[in-house]
PDB file of C-alpha atoms and ligand atoms in Angstrom:
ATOM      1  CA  UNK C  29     121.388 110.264 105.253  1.00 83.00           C
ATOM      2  CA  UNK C  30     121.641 112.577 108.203  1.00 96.00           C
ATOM      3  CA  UNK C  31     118.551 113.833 109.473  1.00 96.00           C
ATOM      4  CA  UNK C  32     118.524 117.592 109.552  1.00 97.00           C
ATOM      5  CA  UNK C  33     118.478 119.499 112.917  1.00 98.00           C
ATOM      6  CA  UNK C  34     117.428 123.208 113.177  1.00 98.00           C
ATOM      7  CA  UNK C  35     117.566 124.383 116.772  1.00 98.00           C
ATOM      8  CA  UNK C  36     116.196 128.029 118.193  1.00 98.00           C
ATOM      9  CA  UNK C  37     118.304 129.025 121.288  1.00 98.00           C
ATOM     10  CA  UNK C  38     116.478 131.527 122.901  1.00 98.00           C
ATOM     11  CA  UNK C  39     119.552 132.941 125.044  1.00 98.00           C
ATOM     12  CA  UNK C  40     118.123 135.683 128.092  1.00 98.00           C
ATOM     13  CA  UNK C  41     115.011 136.012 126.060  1.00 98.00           C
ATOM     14  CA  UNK C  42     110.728 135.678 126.969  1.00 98.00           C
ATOM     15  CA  UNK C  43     109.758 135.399 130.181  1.00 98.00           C
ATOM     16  CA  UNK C  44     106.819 132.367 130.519  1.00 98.00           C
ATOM     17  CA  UNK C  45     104.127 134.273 129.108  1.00 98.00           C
ATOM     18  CA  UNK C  46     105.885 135.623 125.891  1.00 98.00           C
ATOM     19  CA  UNK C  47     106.950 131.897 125.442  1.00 98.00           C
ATOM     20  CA  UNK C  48     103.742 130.142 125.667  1.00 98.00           C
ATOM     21  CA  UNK C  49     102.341 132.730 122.948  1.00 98.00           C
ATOM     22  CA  UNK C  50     104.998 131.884 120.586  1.00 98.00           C
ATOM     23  CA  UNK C  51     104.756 128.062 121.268  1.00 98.00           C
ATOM     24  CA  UNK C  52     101.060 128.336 120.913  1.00 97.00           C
ATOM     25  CA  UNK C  53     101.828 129.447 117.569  1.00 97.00           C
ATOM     26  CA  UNK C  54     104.535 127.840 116.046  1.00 97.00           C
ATOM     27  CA  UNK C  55     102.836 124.123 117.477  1.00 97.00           C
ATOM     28  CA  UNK C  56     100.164 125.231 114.635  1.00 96.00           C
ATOM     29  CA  UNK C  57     102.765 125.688 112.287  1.00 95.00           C
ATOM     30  CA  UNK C  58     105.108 122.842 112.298  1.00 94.00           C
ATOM     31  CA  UNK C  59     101.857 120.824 112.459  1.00 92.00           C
ATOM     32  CA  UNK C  60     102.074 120.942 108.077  1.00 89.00           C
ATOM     33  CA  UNK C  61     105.294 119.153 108.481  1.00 89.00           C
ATOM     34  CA  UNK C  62     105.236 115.914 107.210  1.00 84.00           C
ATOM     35  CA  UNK C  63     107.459 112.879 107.627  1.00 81.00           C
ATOM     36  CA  UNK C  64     110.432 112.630 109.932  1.00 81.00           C
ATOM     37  CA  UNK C  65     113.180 114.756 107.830  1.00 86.00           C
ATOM     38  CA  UNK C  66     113.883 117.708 110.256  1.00 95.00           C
ATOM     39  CA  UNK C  67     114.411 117.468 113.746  1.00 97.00           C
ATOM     40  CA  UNK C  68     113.332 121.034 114.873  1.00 97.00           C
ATOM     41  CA  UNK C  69     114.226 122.066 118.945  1.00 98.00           C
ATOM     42  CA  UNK C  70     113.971 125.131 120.929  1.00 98.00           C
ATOM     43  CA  UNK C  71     116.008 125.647 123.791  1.00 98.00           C
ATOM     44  CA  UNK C  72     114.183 128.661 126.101  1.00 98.00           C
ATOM     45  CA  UNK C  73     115.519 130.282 129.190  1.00 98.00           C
ATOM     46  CA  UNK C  74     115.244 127.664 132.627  1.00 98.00           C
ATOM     47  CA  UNK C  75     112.488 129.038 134.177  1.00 98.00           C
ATOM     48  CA  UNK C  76     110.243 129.123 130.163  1.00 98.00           C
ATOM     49  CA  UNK C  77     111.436 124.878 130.320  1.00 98.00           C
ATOM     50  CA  UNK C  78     108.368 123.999 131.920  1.00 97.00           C
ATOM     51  CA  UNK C  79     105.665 126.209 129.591  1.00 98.00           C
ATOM     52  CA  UNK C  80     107.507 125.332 126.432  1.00 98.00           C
ATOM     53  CA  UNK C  81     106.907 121.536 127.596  1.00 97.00           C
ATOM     54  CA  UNK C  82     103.665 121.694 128.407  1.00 97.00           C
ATOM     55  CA  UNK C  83     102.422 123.785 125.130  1.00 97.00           C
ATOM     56  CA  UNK C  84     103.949 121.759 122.704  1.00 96.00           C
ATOM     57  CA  UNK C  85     102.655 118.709 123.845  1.00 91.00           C
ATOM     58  CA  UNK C  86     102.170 115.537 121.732  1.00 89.00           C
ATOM     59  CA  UNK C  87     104.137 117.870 118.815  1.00 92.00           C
ATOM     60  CA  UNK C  88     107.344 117.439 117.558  1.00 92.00           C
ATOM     61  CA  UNK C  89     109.145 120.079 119.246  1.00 97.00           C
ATOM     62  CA  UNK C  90     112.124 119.080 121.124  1.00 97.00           C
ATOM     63  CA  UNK C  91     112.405 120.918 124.002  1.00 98.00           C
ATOM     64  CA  UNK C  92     115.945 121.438 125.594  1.00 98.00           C
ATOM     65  CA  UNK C  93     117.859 123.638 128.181  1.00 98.00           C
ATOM     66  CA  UNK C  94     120.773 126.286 127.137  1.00 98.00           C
ATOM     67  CA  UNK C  95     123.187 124.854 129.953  1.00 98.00           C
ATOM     68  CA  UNK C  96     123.389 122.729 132.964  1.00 98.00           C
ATOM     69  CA  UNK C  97     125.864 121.903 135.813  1.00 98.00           C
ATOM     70  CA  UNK C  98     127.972 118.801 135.971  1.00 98.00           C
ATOM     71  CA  UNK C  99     126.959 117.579 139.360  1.00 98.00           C
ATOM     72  CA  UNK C 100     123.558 115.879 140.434  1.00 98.00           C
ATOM     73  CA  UNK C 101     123.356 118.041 143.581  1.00 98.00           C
ATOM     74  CA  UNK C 102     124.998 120.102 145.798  1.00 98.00           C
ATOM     75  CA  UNK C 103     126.102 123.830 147.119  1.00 98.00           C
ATOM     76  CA  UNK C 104     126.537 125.378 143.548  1.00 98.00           C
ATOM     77  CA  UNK C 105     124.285 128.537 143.881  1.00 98.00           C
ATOM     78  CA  UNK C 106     122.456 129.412 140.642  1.00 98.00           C
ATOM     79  CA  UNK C 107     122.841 126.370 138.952  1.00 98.00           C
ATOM     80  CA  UNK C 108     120.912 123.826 137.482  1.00 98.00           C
ATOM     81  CA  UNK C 109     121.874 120.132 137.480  1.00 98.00           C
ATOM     82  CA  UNK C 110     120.941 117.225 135.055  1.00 98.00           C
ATOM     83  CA  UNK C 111     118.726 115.357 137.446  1.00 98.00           C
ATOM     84  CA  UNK C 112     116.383 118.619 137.370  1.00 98.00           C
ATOM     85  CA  UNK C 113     116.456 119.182 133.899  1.00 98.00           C
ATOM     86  CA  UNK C 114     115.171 115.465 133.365  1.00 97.00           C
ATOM     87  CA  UNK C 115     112.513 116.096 136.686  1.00 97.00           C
ATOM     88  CA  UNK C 116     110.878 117.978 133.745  1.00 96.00           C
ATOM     89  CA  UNK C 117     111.137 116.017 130.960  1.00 96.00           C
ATOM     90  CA  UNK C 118     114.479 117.621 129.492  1.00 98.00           C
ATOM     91  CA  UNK C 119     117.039 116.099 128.112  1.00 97.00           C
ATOM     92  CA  UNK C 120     118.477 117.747 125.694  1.00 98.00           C
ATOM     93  CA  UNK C 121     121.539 120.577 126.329  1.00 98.00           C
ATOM     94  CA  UNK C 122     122.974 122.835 124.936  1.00 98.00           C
ATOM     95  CA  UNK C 123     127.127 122.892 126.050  1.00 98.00           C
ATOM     96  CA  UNK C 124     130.099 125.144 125.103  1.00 98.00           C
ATOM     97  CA  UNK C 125     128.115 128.360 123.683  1.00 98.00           C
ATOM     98  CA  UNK C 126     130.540 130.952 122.947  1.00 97.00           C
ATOM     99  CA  UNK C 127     128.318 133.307 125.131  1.00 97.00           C
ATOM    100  CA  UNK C 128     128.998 130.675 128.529  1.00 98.00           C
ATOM    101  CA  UNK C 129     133.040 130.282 126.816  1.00 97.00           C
ATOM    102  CA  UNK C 130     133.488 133.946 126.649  1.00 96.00           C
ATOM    103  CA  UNK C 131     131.348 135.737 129.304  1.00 97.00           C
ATOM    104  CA  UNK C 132     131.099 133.277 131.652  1.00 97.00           C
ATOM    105  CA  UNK C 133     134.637 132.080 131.602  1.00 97.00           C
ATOM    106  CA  UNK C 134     133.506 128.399 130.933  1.00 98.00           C
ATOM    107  CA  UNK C 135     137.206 126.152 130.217  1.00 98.00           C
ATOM    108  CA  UNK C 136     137.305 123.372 127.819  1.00 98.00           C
ATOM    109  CA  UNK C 137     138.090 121.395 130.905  1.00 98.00           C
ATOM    110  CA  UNK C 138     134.660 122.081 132.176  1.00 98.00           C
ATOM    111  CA  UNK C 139     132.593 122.321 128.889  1.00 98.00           C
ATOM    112  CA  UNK C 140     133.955 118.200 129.431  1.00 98.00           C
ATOM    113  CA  UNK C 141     132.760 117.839 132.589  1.00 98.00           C
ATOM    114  CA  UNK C 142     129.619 118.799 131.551  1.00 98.00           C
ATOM    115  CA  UNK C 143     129.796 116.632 128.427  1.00 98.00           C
ATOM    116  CA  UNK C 144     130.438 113.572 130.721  1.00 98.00           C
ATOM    117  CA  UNK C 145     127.229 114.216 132.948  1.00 98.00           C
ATOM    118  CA  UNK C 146     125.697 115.038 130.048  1.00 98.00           C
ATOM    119  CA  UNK C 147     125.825 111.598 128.572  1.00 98.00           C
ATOM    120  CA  UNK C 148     125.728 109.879 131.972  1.00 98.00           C
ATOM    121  CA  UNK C 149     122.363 111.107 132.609  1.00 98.00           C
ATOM    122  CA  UNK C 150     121.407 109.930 128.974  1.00 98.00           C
ATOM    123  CA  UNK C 151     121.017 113.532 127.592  1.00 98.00           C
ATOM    124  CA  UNK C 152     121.761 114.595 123.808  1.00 98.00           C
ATOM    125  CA  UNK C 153     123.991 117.700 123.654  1.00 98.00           C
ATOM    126  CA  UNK C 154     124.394 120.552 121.225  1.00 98.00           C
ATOM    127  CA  UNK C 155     127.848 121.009 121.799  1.00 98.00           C
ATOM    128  CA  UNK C 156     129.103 124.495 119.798  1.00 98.00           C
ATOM    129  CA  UNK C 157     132.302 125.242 119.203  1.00 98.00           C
ATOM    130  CA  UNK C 158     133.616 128.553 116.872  1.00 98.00           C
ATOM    131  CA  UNK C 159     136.386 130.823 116.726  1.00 97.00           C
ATOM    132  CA  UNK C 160     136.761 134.582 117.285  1.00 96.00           C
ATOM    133  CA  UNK C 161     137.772 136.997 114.509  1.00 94.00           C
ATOM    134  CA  UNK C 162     140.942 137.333 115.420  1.00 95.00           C
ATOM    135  CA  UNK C 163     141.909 133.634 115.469  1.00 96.00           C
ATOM    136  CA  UNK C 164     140.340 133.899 111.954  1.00 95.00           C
ATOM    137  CA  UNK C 165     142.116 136.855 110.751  1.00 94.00           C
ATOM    138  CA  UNK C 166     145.147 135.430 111.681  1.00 96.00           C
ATOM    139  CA  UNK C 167     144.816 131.808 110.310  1.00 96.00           C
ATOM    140  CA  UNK C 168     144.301 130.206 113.756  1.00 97.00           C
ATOM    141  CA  UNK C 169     140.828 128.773 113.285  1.00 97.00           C
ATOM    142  CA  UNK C 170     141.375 124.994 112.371  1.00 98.00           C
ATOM    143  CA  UNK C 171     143.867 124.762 115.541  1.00 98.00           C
ATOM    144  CA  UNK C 172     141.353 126.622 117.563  1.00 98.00           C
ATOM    145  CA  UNK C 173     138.244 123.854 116.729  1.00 98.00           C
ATOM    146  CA  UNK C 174     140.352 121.362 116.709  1.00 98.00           C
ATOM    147  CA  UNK C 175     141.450 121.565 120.356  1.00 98.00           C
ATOM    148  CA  UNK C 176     137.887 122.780 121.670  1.00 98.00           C
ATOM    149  CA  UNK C 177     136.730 119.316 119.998  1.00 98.00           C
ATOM    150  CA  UNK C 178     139.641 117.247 121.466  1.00 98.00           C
ATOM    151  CA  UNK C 179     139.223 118.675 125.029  1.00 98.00           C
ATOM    152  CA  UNK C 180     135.546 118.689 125.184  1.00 98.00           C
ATOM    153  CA  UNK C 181     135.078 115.250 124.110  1.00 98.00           C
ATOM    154  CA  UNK C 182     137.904 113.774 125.728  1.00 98.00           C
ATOM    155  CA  UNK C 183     137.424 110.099 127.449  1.00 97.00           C
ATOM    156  CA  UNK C 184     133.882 110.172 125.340  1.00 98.00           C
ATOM    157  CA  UNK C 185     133.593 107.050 123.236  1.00 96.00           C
ATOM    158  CA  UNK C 186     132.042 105.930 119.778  1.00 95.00           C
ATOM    159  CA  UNK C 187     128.776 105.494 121.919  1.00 95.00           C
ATOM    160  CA  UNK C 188     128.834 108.435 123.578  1.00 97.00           C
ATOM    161  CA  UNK C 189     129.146 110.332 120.383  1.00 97.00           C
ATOM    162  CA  UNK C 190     125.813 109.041 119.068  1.00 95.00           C
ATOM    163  CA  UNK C 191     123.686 111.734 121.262  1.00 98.00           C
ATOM    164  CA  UNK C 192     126.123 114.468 120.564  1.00 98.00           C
ATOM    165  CA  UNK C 193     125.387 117.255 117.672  1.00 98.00           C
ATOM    166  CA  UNK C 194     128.373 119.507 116.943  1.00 98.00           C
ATOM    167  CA  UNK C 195     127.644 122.889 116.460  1.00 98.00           C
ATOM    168  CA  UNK C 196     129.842 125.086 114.356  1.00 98.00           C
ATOM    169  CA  UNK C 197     129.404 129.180 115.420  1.00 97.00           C
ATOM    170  CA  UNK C 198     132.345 131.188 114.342  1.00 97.00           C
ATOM    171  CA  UNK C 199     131.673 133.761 117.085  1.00 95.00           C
ATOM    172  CA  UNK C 200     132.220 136.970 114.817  1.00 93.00           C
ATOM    173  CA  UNK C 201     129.370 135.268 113.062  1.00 93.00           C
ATOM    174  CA  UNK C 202     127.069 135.643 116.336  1.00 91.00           C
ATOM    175  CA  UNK C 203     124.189 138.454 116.616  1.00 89.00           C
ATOM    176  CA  UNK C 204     126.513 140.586 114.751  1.00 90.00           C
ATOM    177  CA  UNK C 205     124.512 140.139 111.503  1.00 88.00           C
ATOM    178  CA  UNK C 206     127.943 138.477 109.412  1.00 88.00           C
ATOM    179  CA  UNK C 207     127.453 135.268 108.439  1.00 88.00           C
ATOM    180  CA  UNK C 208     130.133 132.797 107.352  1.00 90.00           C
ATOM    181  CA  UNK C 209     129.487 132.172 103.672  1.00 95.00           C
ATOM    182  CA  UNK C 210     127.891 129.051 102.725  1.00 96.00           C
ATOM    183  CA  UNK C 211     131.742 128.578 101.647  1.00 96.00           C
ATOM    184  CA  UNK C 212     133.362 128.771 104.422  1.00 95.00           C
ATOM    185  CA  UNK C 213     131.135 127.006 106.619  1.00 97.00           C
ATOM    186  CA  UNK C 214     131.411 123.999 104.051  1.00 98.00           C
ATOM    187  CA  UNK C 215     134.990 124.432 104.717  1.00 97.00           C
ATOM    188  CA  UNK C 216     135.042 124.024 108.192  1.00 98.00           C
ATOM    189  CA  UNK C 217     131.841 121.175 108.678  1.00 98.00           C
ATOM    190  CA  UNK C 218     134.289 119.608 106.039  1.00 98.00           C
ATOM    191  CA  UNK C 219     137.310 120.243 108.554  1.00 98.00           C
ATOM    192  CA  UNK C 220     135.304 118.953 111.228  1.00 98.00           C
ATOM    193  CA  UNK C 221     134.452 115.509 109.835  1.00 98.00           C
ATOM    194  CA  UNK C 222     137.656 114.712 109.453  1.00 98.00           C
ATOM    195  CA  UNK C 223     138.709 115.213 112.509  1.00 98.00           C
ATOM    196  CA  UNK C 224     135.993 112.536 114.121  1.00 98.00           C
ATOM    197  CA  UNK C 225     137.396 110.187 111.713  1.00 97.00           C
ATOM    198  CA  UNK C 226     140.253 110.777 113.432  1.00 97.00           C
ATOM    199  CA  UNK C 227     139.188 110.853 116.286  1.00 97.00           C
ATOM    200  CA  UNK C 228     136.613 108.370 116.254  1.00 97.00           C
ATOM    201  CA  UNK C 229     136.368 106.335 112.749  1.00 97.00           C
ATOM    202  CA  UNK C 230     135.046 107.207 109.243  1.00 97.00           C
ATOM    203  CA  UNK C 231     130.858 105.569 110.375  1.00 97.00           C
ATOM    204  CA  UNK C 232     130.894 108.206 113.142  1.00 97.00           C
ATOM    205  CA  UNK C 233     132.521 110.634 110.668  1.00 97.00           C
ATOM    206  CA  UNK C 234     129.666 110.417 108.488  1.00 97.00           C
ATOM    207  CA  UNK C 235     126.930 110.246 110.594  1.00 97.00           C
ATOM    208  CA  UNK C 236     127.880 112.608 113.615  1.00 98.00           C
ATOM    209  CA  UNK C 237     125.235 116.198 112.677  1.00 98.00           C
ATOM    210  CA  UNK C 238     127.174 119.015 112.151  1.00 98.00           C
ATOM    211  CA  UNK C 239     124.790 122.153 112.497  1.00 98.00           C
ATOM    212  CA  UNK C 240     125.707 125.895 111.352  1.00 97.00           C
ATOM    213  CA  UNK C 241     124.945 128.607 114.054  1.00 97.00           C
ATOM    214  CA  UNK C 242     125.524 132.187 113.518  1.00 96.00           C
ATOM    215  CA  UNK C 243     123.121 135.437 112.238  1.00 95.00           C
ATOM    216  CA  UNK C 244     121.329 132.417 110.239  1.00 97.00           C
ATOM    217  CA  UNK C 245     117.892 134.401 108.894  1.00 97.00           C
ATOM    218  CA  UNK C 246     115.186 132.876 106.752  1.00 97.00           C
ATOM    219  CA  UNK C 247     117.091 134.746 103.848  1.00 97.00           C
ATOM    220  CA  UNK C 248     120.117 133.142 103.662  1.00 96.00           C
ATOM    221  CA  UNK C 249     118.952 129.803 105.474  1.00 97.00           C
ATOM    222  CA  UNK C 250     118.699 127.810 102.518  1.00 97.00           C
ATOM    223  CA  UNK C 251     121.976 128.715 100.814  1.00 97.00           C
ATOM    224  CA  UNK C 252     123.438 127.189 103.908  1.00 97.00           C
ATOM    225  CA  UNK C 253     121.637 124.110 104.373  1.00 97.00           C
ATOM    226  CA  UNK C 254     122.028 122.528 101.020  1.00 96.00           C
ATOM    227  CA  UNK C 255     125.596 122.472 101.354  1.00 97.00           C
ATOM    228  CA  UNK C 256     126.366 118.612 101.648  1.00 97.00           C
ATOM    229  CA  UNK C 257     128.255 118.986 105.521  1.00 98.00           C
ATOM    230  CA  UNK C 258     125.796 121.573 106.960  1.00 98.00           C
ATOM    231  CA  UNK C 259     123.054 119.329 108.579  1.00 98.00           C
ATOM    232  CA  UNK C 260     121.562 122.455 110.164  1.00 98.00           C
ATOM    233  CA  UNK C 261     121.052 125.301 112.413  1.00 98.00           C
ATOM    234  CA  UNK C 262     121.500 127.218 115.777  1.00 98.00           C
ATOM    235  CA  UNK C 263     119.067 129.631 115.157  1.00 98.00           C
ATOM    236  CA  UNK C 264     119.345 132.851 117.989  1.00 98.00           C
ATOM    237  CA  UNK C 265     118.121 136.370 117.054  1.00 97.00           C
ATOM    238  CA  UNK C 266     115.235 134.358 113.889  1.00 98.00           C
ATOM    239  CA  UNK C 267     114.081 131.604 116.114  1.00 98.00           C
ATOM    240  CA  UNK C 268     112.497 134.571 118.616  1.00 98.00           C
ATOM    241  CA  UNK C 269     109.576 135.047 116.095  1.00 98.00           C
ATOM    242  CA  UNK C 270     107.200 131.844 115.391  1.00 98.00           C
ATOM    243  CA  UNK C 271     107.412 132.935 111.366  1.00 98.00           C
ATOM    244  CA  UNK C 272     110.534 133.384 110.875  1.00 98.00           C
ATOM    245  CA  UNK C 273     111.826 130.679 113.237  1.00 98.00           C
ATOM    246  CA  UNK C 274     108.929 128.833 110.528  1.00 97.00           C
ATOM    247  CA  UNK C 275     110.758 129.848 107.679  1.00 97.00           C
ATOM    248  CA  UNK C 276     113.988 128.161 108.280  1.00 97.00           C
ATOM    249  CA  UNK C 277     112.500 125.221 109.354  1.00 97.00           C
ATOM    250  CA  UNK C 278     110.572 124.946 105.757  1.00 94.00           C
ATOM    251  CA  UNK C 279     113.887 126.039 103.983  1.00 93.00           C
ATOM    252  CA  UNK C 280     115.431 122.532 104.665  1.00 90.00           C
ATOM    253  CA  UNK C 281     111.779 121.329 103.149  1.00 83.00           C
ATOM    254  CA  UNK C 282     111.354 122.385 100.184  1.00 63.00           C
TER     255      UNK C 282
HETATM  256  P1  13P Q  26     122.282 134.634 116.144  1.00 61.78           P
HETATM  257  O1  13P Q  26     121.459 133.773 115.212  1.00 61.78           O
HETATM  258  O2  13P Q  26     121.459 135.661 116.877  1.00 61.78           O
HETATM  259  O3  13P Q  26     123.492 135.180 115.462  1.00 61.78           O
HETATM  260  O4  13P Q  26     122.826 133.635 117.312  1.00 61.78           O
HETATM  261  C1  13P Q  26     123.435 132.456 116.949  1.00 61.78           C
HETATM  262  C2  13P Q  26     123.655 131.628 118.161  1.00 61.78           C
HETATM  263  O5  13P Q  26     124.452 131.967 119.026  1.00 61.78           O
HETATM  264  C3  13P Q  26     122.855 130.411 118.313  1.00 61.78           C
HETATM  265  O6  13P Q  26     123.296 129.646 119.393  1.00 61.78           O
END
């Protein structure tokens, strides 16, 4: 059994204050949860890291950061490196977001780079992967995860792949209120197995998470997460609101 993972990536969103309120209120929430089924994570903005830590305090939030730099230290202006993230008690990461692959130019060469430190420093990584549209529309999607898998994780072992959570966002998918259908998500967590068996062997296969991540809402939620390969979500846009982050959490509940 695969514990279930449902993640709220906050992206350039709340500044400390706005983020406090909404821990302060979703801490009260999750606090009905019982038992040990759902891992449930936000991942705020750098400079929220520090509030969201403190405010959910002995709860089971897991608090993480939405990107990090490969190196320790150094003259890297605007970036923030493992060693600080774990100064404040982080050490979880988000790595590969289509928004840092696309806008910020990141390369599968340094998405692993980051990886590597990543699991150096002892962190657990969401790594996402997804194709655009047009690899879609013109049958190129397979080929496309396939290779951002192979490159990102290359030289990480079986052990190595214990702390990592694959992320599936098709990026048409993203903000733009289109989901993939329960369908083809199915397809590709499916797809995406089998290539760590592959890759890796048919244990890791099975027990590696593979989240969904892309206009998930607490409508359509659940007809996503019972779908045997679809261990989650990357919540954006719905995690922003204590209820309706709420809401998806409960729809892997009940
Ligand atoms: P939306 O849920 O806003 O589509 O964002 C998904 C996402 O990018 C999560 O990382």
């Amino acid at each position: 059994m695969r514990r279930k993972f449902i993640g709220g990536n906050w992206k350039m969103n709340k500044t400390p204050d706005q983020a406090k309120e909404f821990v302060i209120s979703f801490v009260e929430k999750i606090k009905t949860i019982e038992g040990n089924s759902v891992d449930i994570a936000l991942f705020p903005p750098f400079l929220a890291l520090n509030v969201v830590k403190e405010y959910s305090g002995e709860s089971r939030l897991i608090v993480g950061a939405q990107n990090m730099h490969y190196k320790d230290s150094g003259a890297f202006t605007g970036e923030i490196s493992p060693v600080m993230l774990n100064s404040v008690g982080v050490n979880w990461v988000i790595l590969g977001h289509s928004e840092r692959r696309h806008i910020f130019r990141e390369s599968n060469e340094l998405i692993n780079l980051k990886v590597k430190a990543a699991l150096e420093h002892n962190f657990h990584v969401i790594l996402c992967v997804g194709e655009t549209e047009e690899e879609r529309l013109t049958s190129k999607h397979y080929d496309v995860i396939k290779e951002q898998l192979e490159s990102d994780l290359a030289d990480i072992d079986a052990k190595g792949i214990n702390n990592i959570v694959v992320a599936y966002e098709p990026v048409w998918a993203i903000g733009t209120g289109k989901t993939a259908t329960p369908e083809d998500a199915e397809e590709m967590h499916r797809y995406i197995r089998r290539l760590f068996e592959g890759m890796y062997n048919s244990d890791i296969a099975d027990k590696v998470r593979i989240i969904y991540g892309g206009s998930v809402k607490p409508a359509n939620a659940k007809s996503l997460l019972v779908k045997e390969d679809i261990d989650g979500a990357l919540v954006g846009g719905a995690s922003l609101n204590p209820q309706s982050f709420f809401e998806i959490v409960n729809s892997v509940i009940d």
